[in-house]
Amino acid sequence: MNNRPQFTVEIYHDVAPYLAGVSEKDFFLDADKLILAWNAATEWTLDTFHGRIPPREPTAAPNSYGHLICLGAPIRYSDSAEPNISPAADSLEDAIRLLEDARGMDFTACPIFRQYAELSARLREVYPSSPAIGGLVAEGPLTSAVLYRGTDFYMDMIDEPERAAYYLELMTDSSLAFRAAVNTFCGRPAVSSACDRFADDLASMVPPSMWDEMVVPFWRRHFAGMTTGAEHPLHCEALVPAHLPYLEKAGVTHYQPSVSPQITLESLRANTALPFDWLLYMYHVTEMTDQQIADWVAEAIPYGPTAIRTQLGAYTIQSGKVDRIQAFLDVADSYR
């Protein structure tokens, strides 16, 4: 096993508006405030870590629901939290009808897409390496299906499995069409040769006994339409050990459990041979001593994670615990 993983510190985007004194709503909607926030975050990261952590690449504010907003899911903005969405459909049949009607739609003509294109263009005036449209993404098939239909979709899968599967097929294809539209807008091939990790956290709420019918086929369909390459990385939180054997069946080649309290290093290795990375969650690292951080890393190393990660968000700065990130970096240095 590889006993020298990559060590990374991921910077949450909420650091930027916090440091600039900008509301979350303005960070998402106001180009001038967006630029002000990224300027503050970039300067702070360089001054605080002196090259040990690279600044986060500025983009328009990350919105995981771009695809669903284009499909009509209502969006709600808040001054103190990230925006969220509400379901667009009142029934499974309504959700199916909406997606059937949306086939072939021009995502680039949608108001949220145009909004993000304009924000990204303004940001590129200051940060030219920022993407032509950044921050606007799509969730995986199960998460998208639940958010668009509502949590009643979990019952739909039991009560109407054939119609639920058809709905998931429509949602998977719509998500892929959205991703292709973003790629084309940015001047990239519609279907990439390299597969970005895709997130599908709400698949964890589907019982393992239903995965062969309600998860595996649609992840395989998603990977096949997302990339021409062989790498299929997945982020899926809150799985349980009984889910793990299905990952390889679904075509996953790298697994990111992230915040999955029921997954231990032992249960992970007992149920799958997939490469994985291992997260020291932001709200945990801030409460740990230097020795506890070192012990946590030492415990993970023998299991061969490809990466050992922790996170830095506005909470880390608010709580005065940036030194815990420095301690993590010191441990990382000891393995180099």
PDB file of N, CA and C in Angstrom, residues 11 13-22 36-45 48 312-314 317-318:
ATOM      1  N   ILE A  11     -10.009  24.821   1.445  1.00  0.00           N
ATOM      2  CA  ILE A  11     -10.539  26.080   1.962  1.00  0.00           C
ATOM      3  C   ILE A  11     -11.993  26.213   1.514  1.00  0.00           C
ATOM      4  N   HIS A  13     -15.394  28.006   0.639  1.00  0.00           N
ATOM      5  CA  HIS A  13     -15.594  29.313   0.026  1.00  0.00           C
ATOM      6  C   HIS A  13     -16.138  30.347   1.010  1.00  0.00           C
ATOM      7  N   ASP A  14     -16.727  29.902   2.152  1.00  0.00           N
ATOM      8  CA  ASP A  14     -17.301  30.883   3.084  1.00  0.00           C
ATOM      9  C   ASP A  14     -16.237  31.722   3.777  1.00  0.00           C
ATOM     10  N   VAL A  15     -14.971  31.315   3.662  1.00  0.00           N
ATOM     11  CA  VAL A  15     -13.874  32.135   4.187  1.00  0.00           C
ATOM     12  C   VAL A  15     -13.852  33.494   3.500  1.00  0.00           C
ATOM     13  N   ALA A  16     -14.134  33.514   2.198  1.00  0.00           N
ATOM     14  CA  ALA A  16     -14.015  34.754   1.421  1.00  0.00           C
ATOM     15  C   ALA A  16     -14.993  35.836   1.878  1.00  0.00           C
ATOM     16  N   PRO A  17     -16.305  35.578   1.913  1.00  0.00           N
ATOM     17  CA  PRO A  17     -17.207  36.642   2.381  1.00  0.00           C
ATOM     18  C   PRO A  17     -16.984  36.986   3.854  1.00  0.00           C
ATOM     19  N   TYR A  18     -16.622  36.003   4.666  1.00  0.00           N
ATOM     20  CA  TYR A  18     -16.382  36.285   6.085  1.00  0.00           C
ATOM     21  C   TYR A  18     -15.241  37.282   6.251  1.00  0.00           C
ATOM     22  N   LEU A  19     -14.126  37.045   5.586  1.00  0.00           N
ATOM     23  CA  LEU A  19     -12.961  37.924   5.744  1.00  0.00           C
ATOM     24  C   LEU A  19     -13.223  39.321   5.192  1.00  0.00           C
ATOM     25  N   ALA A  20     -14.073  39.413   4.176  1.00  0.00           N
ATOM     26  CA  ALA A  20     -14.348  40.715   3.555  1.00  0.00           C
ATOM     27  C   ALA A  20     -15.508  41.443   4.221  1.00  0.00           C
ATOM     28  N   GLY A  21     -16.198  40.793   5.158  1.00  0.00           N
ATOM     29  CA  GLY A  21     -17.366  41.412   5.769  1.00  0.00           C
ATOM     30  C   GLY A  21     -18.523  41.545   4.799  1.00  0.00           C
ATOM     31  N   VAL A  22     -18.641  40.587   3.899  1.00  0.00           N
ATOM     32  CA  VAL A  22     -19.674  40.591   2.862  1.00  0.00           C
ATOM     33  C   VAL A  22     -20.722  39.540   3.221  1.00  0.00           C
ATOM     34  N   LEU A  36     -14.269  41.602  -4.147  1.00  0.00           N
ATOM     35  CA  LEU A  36     -13.742  42.075  -2.868  1.00  0.00           C
ATOM     36  C   LEU A  36     -13.466  40.891  -1.937  1.00  0.00           C
ATOM     37  N   ALA A  37     -14.393  39.953  -1.900  1.00  0.00           N
ATOM     38  CA  ALA A  37     -14.253  38.798  -1.016  1.00  0.00           C
ATOM     39  C   ALA A  37     -13.072  37.927  -1.421  1.00  0.00           C
ATOM     40  N   TRP A  38     -12.932  37.650  -2.709  1.00  0.00           N
ATOM     41  CA  TRP A  38     -11.815  36.805  -3.139  1.00  0.00           C
ATOM     42  C   TRP A  38     -10.475  37.504  -2.959  1.00  0.00           C
ATOM     43  N   ASN A  39     -10.451  38.815  -3.137  1.00  0.00           N
ATOM     44  CA  ASN A  39      -9.218  39.554  -2.856  1.00  0.00           C
ATOM     45  C   ASN A  39      -8.807  39.372  -1.399  1.00  0.00           C
ATOM     46  N   ALA A  40      -9.788  39.486  -0.498  1.00  0.00           N
ATOM     47  CA  ALA A  40      -9.506  39.349   0.932  1.00  0.00           C
ATOM     48  C   ALA A  40      -9.025  37.942   1.266  1.00  0.00           C
ATOM     49  N   ALA A  41      -9.685  36.937   0.685  1.00  0.00           N
ATOM     50  CA  ALA A  41      -9.320  35.550   0.979  1.00  0.00           C
ATOM     51  C   ALA A  41      -7.938  35.207   0.439  1.00  0.00           C
ATOM     52  N   THR A  42      -7.638  35.682  -0.755  1.00  0.00           N
ATOM     53  CA  THR A  42      -6.328  35.407  -1.346  1.00  0.00           C
ATOM     54  C   THR A  42      -5.214  36.038  -0.518  1.00  0.00           C
ATOM     55  N   GLU A  43      -5.405  37.302  -0.162  1.00  0.00           N
ATOM     56  CA  GLU A  43      -4.388  37.994   0.638  1.00  0.00           C
ATOM     57  C   GLU A  43      -4.208  37.328   2.001  1.00  0.00           C
ATOM     58  N   TRP A  44      -5.316  36.981   2.657  1.00  0.00           N
ATOM     59  CA  TRP A  44      -5.238  36.356   3.987  1.00  0.00           C
ATOM     60  C   TRP A  44      -4.525  35.009   3.925  1.00  0.00           C
ATOM     61  N   THR A  45      -4.843  34.191   2.918  1.00  0.00           N
ATOM     62  CA  THR A  45      -4.228  32.868   2.804  1.00  0.00           C
ATOM     63  C   THR A  45      -2.720  32.986   2.616  1.00  0.00           C
ATOM     64  N   THR A  48      -1.134  34.305   5.914  1.00  0.00           N
ATOM     65  CA  THR A  48      -1.255  33.402   7.057  1.00  0.00           C
ATOM     66  C   THR A  48      -0.395  32.156   6.902  1.00  0.00           C
ATOM     67  N   LEU A 312     -10.660  24.063   6.104  1.00  0.00           N
ATOM     68  CA  LEU A 312     -10.572  25.365   6.771  1.00  0.00           C
ATOM     69  C   LEU A 312     -11.741  26.204   6.289  1.00  0.00           C
ATOM     70  N   GLY A 313     -12.608  26.589   7.211  1.00  0.00           N
ATOM     71  CA  GLY A 313     -13.745  27.419   6.845  1.00  0.00           C
ATOM     72  C   GLY A 313     -13.820  28.656   7.721  1.00  0.00           C
ATOM     73  N   ALA A 314     -14.871  29.439   7.513  1.00  0.00           N
ATOM     74  CA  ALA A 314     -15.055  30.640   8.332  1.00  0.00           C
ATOM     75  C   ALA A 314     -15.095  30.290   9.815  1.00  0.00           C
ATOM     76  N   ILE A 317     -11.714  30.288  11.525  1.00  0.00           N
ATOM     77  CA  ILE A 317     -11.197  31.624  11.833  1.00  0.00           C
ATOM     78  C   ILE A 317     -11.990  32.245  12.978  1.00  0.00           C
ATOM     79  N   GLN A 318     -13.304  32.123  12.934  1.00  0.00           N
ATOM     80  CA  GLN A 318     -14.158  32.689  13.989  1.00  0.00           C
ATOM     81  C   GLN A 318     -13.793  32.140  15.363  1.00  0.00           C
TER      82      GLN A 318
END
